[in-house]
mmCIF file of N, CA, C and O in Angstrom:
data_model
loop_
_atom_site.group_PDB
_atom_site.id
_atom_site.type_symbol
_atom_site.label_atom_id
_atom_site.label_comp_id
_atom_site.label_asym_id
_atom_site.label_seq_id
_atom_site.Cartn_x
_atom_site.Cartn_y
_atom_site.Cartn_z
ATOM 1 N N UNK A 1 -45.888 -2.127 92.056
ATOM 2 C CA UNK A 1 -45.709 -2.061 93.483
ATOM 3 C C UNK A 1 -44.937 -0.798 93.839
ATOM 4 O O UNK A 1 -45.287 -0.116 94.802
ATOM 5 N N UNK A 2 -44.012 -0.510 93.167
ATOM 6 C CA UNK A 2 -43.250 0.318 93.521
ATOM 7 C C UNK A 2 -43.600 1.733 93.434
ATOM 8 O O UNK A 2 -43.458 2.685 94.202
ATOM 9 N N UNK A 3 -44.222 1.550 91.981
ATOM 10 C CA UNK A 3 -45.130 2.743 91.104
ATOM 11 C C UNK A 3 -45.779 3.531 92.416
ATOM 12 O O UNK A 3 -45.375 4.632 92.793
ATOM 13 N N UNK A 4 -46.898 2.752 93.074
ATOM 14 C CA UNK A 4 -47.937 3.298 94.408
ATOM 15 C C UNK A 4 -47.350 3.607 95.384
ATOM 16 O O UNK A 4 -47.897 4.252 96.278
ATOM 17 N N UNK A 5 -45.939 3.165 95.441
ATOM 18 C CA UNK A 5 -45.536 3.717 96.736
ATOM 19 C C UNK A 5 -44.874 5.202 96.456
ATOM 20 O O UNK A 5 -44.799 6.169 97.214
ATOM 21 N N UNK A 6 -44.474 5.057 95.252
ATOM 22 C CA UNK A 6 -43.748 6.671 95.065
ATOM 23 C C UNK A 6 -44.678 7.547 94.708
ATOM 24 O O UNK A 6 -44.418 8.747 94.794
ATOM 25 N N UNK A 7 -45.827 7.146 94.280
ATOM 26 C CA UNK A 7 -46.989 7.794 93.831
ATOM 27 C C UNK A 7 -47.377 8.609 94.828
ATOM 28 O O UNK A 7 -47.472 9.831 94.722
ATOM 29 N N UNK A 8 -47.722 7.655 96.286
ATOM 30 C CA UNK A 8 -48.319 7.961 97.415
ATOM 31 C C UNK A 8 -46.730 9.088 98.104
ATOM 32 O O UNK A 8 -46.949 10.187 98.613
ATOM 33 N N UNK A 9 -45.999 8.803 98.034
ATOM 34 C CA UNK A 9 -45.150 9.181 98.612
ATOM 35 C C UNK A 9 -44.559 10.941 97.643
ATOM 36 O O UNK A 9 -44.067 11.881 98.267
ATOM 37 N N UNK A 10 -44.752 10.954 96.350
ATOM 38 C CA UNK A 10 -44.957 12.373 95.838
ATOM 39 C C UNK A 10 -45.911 13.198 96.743
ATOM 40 O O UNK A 10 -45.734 14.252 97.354
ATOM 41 N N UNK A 11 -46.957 12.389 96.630
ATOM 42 C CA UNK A 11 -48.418 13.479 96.884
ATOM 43 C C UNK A 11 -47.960 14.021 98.366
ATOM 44 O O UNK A 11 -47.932 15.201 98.716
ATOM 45 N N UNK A 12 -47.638 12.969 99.086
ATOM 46 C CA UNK A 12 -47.179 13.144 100.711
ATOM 47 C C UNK A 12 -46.199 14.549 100.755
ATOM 48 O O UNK A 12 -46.349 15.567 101.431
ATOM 49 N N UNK A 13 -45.230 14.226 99.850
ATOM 50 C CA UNK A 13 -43.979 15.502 99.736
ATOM 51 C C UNK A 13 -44.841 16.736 99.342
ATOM 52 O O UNK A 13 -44.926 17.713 100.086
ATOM 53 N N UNK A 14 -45.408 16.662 98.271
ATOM 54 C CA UNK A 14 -46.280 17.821 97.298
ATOM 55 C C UNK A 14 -47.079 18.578 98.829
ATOM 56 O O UNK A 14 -46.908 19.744 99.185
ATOM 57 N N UNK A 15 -47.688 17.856 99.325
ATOM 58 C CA UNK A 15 -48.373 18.475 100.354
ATOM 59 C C UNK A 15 -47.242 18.928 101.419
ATOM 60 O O UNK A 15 -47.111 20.151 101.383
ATOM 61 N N UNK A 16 -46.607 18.464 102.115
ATOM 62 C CA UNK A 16 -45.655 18.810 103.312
ATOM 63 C C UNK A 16 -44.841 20.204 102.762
ATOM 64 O O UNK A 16 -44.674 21.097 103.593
ATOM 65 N N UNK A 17 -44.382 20.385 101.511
ATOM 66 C CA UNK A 17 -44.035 21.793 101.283
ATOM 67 C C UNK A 17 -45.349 22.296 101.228
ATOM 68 O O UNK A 17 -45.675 22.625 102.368
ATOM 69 N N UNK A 18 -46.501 22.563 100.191
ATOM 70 C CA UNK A 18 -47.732 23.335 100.613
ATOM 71 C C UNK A 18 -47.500 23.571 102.337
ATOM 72 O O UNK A 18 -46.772 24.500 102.686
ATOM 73 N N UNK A 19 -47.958 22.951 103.069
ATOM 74 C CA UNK A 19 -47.767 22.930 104.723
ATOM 75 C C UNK A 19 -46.807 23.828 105.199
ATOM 76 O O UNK A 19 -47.055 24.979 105.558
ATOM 77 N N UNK A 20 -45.616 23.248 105.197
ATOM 78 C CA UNK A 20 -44.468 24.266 105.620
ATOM 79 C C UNK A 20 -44.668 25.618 104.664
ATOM 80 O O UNK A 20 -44.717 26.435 105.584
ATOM 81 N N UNK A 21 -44.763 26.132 103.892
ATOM 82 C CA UNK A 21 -45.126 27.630 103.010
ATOM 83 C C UNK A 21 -46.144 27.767 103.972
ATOM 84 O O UNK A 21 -45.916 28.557 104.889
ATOM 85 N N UNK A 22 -46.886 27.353 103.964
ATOM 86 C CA UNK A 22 -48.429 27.956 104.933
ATOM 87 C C UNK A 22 -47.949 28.080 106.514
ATOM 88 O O UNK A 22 -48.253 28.935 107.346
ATOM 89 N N UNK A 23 -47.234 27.117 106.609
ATOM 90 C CA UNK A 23 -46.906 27.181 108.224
ATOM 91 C C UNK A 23 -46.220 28.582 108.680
ATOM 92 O O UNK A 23 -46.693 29.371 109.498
ATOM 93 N N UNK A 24 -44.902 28.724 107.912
ATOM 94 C CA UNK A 24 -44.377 30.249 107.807
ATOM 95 C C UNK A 24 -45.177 31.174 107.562
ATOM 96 O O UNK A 24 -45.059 32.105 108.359
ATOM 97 N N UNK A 25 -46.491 31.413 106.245
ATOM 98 C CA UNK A 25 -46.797 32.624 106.175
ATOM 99 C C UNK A 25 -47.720 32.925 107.318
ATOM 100 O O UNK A 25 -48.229 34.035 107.479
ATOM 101 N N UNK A 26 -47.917 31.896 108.107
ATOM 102 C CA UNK A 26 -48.636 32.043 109.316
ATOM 103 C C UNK A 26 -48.138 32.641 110.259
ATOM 104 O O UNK A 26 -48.634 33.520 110.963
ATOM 105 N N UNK A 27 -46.637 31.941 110.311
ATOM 106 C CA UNK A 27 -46.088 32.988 111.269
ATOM 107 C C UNK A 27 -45.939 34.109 111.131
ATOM 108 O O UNK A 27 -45.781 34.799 112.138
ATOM 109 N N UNK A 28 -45.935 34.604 110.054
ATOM 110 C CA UNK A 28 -45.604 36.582 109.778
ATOM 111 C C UNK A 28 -47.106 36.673 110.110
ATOM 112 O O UNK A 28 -47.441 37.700 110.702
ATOM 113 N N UNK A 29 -48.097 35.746 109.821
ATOM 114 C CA UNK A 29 -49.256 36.972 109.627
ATOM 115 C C UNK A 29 -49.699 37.686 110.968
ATOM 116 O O UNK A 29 -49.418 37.463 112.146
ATOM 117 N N UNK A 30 -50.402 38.515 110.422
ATOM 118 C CA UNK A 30 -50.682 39.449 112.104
ATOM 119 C C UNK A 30 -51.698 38.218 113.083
ATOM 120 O O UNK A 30 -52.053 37.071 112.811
ATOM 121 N N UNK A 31 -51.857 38.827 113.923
ATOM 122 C CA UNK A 31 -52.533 37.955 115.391
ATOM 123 C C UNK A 31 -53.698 38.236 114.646
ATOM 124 O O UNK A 31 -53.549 37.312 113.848
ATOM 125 N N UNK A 32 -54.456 38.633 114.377
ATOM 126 C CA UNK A 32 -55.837 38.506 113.890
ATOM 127 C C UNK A 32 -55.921 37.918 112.881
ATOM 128 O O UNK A 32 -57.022 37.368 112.905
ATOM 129 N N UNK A 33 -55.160 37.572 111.520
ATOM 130 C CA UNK A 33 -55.277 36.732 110.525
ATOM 131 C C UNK A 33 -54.750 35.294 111.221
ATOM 132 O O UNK A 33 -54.812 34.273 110.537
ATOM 133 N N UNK A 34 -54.339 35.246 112.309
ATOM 134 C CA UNK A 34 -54.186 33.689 113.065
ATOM 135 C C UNK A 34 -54.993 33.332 113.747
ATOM 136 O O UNK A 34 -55.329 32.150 113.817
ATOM 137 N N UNK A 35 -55.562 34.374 114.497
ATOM 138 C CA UNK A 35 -57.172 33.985 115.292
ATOM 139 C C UNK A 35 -58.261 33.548 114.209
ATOM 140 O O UNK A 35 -59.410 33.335 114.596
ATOM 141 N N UNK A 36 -57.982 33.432 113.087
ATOM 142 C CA UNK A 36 -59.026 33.267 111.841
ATOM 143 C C UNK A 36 -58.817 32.078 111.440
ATOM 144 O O UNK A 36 -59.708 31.316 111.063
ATOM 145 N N UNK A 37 -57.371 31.763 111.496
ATOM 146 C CA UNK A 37 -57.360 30.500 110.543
ATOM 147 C C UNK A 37 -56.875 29.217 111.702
ATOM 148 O O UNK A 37 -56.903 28.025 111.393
ATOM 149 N N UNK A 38 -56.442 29.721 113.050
ATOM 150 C CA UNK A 38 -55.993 28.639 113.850
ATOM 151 C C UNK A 38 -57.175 27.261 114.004
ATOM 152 O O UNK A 38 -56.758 26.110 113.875
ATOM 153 N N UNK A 39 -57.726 27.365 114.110
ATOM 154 C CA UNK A 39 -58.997 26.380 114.060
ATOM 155 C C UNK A 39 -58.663 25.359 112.574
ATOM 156 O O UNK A 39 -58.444 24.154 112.452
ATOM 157 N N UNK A 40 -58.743 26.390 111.666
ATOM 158 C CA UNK A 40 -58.534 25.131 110.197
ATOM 159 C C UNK A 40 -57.307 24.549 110.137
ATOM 160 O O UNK A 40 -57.030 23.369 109.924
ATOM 161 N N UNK A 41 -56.526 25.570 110.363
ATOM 162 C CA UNK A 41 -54.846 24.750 110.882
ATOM 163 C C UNK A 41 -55.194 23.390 111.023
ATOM 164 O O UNK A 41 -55.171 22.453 110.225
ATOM 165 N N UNK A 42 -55.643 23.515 112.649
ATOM 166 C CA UNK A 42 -55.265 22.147 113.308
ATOM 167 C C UNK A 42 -55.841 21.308 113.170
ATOM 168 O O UNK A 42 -55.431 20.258 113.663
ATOM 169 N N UNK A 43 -57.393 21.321 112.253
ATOM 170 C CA UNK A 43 -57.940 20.160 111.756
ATOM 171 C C UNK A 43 -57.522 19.540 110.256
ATOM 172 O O UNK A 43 -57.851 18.459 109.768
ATOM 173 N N UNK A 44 -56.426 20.924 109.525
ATOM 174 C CA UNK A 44 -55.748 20.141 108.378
ATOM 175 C C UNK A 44 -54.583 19.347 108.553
ATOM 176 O O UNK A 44 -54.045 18.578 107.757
ATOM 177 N N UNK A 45 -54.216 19.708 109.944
ATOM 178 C CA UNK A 45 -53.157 18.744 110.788
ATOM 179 C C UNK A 45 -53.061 17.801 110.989
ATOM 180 O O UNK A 45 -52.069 17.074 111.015
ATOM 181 N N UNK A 46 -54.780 17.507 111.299
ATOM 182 C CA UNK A 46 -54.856 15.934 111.761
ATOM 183 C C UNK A 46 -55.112 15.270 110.227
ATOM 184 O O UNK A 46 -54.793 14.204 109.700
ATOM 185 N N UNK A 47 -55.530 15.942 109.982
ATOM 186 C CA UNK A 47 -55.702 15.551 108.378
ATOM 187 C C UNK A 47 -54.062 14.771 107.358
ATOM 188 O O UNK A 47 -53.926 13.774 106.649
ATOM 189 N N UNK A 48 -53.306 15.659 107.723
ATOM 190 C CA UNK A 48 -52.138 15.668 107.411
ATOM 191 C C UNK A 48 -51.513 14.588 107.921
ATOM 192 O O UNK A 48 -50.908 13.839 107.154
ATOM 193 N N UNK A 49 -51.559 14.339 109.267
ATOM 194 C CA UNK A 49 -50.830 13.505 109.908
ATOM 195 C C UNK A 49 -51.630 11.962 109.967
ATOM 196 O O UNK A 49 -51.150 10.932 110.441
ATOM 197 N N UNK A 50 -53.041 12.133 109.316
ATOM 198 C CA UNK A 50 -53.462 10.775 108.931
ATOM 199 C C UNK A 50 -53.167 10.068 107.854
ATOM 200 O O UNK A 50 -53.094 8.840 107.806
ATOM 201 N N UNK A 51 -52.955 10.990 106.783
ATOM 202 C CA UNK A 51 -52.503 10.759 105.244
ATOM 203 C C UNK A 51 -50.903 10.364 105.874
ATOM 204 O O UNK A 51 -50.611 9.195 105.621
ATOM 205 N N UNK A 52 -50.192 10.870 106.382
ATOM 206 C CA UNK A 52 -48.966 10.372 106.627
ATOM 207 C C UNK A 52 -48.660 8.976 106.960
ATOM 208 O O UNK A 52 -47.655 8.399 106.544
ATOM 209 N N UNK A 53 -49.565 8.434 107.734
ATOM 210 C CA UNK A 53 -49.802 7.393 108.328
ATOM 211 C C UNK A 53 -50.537 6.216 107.161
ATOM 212 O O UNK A 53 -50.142 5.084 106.883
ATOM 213 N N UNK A 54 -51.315 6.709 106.818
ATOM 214 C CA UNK A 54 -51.790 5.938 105.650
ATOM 215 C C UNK A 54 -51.086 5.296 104.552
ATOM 216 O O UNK A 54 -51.169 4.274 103.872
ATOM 217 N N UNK A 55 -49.906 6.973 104.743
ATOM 218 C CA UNK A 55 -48.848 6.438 103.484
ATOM 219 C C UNK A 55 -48.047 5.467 103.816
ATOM 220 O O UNK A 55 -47.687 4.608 103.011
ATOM 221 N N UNK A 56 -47.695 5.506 105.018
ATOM 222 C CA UNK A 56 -46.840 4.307 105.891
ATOM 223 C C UNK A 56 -47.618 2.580 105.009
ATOM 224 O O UNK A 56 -47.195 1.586 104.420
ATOM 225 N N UNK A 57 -48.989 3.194 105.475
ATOM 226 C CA UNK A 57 -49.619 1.408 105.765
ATOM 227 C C UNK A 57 -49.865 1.242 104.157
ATOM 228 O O UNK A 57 -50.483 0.216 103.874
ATOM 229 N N UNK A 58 -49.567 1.903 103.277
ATOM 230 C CA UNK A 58 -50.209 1.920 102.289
ATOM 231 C C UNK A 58 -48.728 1.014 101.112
ATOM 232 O O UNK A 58 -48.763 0.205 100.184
ATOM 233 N N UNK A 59 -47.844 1.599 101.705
ATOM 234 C CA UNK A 59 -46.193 1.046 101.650
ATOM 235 C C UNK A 59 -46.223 -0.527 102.049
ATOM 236 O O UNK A 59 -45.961 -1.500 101.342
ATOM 237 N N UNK A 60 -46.547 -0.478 103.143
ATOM 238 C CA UNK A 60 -46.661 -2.092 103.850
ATOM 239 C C UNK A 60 -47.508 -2.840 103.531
ATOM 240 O O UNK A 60 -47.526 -4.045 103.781
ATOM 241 N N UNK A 61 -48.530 -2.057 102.782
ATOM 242 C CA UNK A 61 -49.768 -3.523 102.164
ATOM 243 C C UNK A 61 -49.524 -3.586 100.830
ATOM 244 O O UNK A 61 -50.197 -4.414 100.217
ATOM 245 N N UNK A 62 -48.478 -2.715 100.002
ATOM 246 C CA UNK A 62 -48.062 -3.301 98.597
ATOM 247 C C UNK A 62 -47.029 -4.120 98.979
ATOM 248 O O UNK A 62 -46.807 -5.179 98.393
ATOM 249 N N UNK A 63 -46.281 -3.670 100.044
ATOM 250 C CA UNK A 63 -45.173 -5.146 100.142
ATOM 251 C C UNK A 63 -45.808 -6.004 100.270
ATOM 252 O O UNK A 63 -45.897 -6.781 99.320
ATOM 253 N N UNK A 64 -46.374 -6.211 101.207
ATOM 254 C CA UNK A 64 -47.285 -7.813 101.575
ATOM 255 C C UNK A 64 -47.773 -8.363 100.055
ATOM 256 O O UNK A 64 -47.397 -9.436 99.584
ATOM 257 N N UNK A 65 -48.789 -7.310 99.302
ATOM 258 C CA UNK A 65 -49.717 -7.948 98.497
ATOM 259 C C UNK A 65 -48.797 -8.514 97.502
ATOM 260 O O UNK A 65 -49.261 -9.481 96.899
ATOM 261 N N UNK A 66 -47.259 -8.045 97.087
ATOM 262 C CA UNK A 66 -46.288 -8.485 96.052
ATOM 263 C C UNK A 66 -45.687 -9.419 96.672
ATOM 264 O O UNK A 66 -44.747 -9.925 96.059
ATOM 265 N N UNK A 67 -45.998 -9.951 98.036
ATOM 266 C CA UNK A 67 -44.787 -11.295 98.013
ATOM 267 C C UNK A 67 -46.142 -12.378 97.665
ATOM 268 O O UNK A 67 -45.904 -13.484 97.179
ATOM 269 N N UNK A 68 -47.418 -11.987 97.932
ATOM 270 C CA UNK A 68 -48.726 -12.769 97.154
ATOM 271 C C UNK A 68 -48.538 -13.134 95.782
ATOM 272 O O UNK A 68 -47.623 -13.482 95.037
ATOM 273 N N UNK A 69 -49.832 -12.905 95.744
ATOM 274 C CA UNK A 69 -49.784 -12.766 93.716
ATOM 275 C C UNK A 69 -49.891 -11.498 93.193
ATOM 276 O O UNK A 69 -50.221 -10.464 93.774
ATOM 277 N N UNK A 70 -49.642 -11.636 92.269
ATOM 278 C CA UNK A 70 -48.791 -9.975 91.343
ATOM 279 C C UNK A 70 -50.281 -9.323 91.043
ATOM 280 O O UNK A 70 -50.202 -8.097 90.954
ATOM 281 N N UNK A 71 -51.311 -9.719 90.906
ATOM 282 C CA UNK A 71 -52.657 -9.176 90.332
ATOM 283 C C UNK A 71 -53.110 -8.480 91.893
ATOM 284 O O UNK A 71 -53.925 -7.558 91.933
ATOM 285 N N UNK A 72 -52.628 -8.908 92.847
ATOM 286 C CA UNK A 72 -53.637 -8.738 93.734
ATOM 287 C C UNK A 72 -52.834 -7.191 94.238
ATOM 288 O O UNK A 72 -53.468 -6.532 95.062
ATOM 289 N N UNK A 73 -51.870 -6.786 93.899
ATOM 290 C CA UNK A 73 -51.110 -5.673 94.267
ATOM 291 C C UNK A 73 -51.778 -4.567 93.420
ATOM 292 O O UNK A 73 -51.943 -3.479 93.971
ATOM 293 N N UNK A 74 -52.093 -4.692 92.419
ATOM 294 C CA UNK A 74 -52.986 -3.760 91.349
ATOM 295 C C UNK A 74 -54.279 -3.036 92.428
ATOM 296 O O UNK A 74 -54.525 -1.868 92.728
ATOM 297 N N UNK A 75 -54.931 -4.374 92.816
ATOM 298 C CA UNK A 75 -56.051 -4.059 93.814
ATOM 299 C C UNK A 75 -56.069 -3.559 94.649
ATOM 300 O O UNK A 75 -56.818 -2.640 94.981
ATOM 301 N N UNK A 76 -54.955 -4.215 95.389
ATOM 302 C CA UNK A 76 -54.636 -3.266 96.735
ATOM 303 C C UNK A 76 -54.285 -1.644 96.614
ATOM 304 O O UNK A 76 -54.659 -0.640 97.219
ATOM 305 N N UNK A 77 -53.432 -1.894 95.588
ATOM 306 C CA UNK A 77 -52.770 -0.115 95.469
ATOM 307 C C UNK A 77 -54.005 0.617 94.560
ATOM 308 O O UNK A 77 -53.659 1.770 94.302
ATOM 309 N N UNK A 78 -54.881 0.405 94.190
ATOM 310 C CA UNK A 78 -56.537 1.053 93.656
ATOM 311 C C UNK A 78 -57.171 1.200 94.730
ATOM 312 O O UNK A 78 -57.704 2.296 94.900
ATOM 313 N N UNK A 79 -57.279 0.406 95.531
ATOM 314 C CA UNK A 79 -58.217 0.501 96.646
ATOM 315 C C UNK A 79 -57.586 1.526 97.656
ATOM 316 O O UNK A 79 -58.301 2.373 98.192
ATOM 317 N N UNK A 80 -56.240 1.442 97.910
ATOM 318 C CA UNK A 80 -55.776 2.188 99.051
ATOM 319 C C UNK A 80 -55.279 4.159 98.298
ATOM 320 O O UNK A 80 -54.748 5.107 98.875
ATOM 321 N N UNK A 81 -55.779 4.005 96.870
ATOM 322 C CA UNK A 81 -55.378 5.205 96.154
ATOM 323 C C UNK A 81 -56.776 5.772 95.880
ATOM 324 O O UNK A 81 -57.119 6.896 95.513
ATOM 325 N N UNK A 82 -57.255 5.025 96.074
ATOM 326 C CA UNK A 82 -58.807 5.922 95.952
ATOM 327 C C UNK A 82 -59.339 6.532 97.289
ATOM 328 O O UNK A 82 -60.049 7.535 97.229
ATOM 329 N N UNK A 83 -58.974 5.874 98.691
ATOM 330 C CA UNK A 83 -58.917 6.503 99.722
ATOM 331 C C UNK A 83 -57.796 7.707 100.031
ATOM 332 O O UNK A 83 -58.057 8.876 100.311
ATOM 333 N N UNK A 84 -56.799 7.245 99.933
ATOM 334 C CA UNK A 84 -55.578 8.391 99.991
ATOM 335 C C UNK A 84 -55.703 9.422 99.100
ATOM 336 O O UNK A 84 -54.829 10.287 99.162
ATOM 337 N N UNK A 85 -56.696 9.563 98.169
ATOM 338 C CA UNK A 85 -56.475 10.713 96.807
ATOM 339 C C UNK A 85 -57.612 11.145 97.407
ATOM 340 O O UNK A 85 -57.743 12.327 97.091
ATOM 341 N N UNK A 86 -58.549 10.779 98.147
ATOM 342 C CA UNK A 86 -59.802 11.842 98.623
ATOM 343 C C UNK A 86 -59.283 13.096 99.373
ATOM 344 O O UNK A 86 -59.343 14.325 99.322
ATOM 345 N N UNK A 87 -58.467 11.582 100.464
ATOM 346 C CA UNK A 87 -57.833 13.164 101.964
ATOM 347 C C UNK A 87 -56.734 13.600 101.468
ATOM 348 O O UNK A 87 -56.254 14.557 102.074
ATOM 349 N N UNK A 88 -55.976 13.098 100.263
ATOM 350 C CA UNK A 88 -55.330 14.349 99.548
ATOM 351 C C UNK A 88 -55.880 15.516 98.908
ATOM 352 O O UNK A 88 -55.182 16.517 98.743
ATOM 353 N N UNK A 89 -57.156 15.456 98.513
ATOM 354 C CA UNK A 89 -57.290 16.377 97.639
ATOM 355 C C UNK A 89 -58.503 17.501 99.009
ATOM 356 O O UNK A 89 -58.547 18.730 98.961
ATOM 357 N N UNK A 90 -59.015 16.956 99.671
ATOM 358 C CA UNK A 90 -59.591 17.287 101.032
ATOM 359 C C UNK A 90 -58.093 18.340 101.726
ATOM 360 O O UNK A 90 -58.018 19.561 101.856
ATOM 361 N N UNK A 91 -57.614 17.832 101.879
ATOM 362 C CA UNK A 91 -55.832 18.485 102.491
ATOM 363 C C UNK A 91 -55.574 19.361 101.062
ATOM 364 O O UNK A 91 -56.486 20.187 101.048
ATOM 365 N N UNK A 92 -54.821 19.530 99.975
ATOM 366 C CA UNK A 92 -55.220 20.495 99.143
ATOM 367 C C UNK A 92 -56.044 21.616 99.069
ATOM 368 O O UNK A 92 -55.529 22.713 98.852
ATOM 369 N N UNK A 93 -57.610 21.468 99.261
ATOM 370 C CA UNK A 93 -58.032 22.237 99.023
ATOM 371 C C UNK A 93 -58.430 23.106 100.622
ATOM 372 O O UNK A 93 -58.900 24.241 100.705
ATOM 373 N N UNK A 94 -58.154 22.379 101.527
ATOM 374 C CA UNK A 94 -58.143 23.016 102.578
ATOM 375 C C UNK A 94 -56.494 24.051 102.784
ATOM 376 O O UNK A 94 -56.480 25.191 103.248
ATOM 377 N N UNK A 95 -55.506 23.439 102.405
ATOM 378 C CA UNK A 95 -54.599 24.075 102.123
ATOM 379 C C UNK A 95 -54.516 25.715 101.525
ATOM 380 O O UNK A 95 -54.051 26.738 102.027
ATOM 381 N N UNK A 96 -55.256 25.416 100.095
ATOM 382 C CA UNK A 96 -55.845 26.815 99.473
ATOM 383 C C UNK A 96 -56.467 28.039 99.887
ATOM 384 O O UNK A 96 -56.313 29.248 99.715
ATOM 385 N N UNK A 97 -57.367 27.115 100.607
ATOM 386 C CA UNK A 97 -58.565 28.313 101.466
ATOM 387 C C UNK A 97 -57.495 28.682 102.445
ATOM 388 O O UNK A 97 -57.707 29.794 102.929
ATOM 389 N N UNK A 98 -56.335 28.056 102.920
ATOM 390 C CA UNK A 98 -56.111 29.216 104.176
ATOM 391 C C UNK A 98 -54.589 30.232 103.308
ATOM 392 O O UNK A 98 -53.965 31.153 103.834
ATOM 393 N N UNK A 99 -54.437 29.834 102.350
ATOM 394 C CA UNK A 99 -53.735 30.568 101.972
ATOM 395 C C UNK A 99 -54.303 32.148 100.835
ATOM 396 O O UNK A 99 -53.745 33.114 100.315
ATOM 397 N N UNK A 100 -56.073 31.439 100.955
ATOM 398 C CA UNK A 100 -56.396 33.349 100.675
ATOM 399 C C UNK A 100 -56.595 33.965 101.595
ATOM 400 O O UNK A 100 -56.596 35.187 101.449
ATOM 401 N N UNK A 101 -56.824 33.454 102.801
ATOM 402 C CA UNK A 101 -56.991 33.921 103.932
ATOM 403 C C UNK A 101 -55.755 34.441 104.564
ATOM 404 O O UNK A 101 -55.989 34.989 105.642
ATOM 405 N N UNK A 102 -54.787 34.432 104.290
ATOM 406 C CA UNK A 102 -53.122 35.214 104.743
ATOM 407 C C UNK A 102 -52.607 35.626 103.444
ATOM 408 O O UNK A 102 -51.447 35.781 103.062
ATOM 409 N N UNK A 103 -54.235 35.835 102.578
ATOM 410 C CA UNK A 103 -53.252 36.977 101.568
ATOM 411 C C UNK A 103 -53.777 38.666 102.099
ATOM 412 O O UNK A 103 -53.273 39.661 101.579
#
């Protein structure tokens, strides 16, 4: 139980620095390397801020599933880690692409 929540909750951190580094080199970059990437920004944003949210509910359905039975928390935290590791790795690699793009 606990395992998935810190699990989910690394990846969450791992990404939010990626983010903030990108957020700054955005700000130095010139106005034309921001007219390029503002668009992917704000759809890795929402991206970002759904995984955030996920991580929330993802916290609250291993509590629930552990005051259940102990097997069924295995399931839950597989099921809710196979969704959360997509739009992590979706957020990652969108992450990447804008950081060759402000090299």
């Amino acid at each position: 139980m606990a395992e998935v929540r810190e699990k989910a909750q690394e990846l969450l951190d791992a990404l939010k620095t990626e983010r903030d580094e990108i957020r700054l080199q955005l700000k130095l970059a010139s106005a034309d390397a921001r007219d390029r990437i503002t668009q992917e920004w704000s759809e890795l944003e929402i991206k970002f801020n759904t995984l955030k949210d996920e991580t929330g509910r993802i916290n609250q359905d291993v509590r629930q599933a552990a005051q259940r039975v102990g097997g069924e928390v295995k399931d839950v935290g597989e099921e809710l880690g196979e969704a959360g590791g997509k739009l992590w790795q979706e957020l990652r690699d969108g992450y990447q692409k804008l950081r060759q793009h402000l090299k």
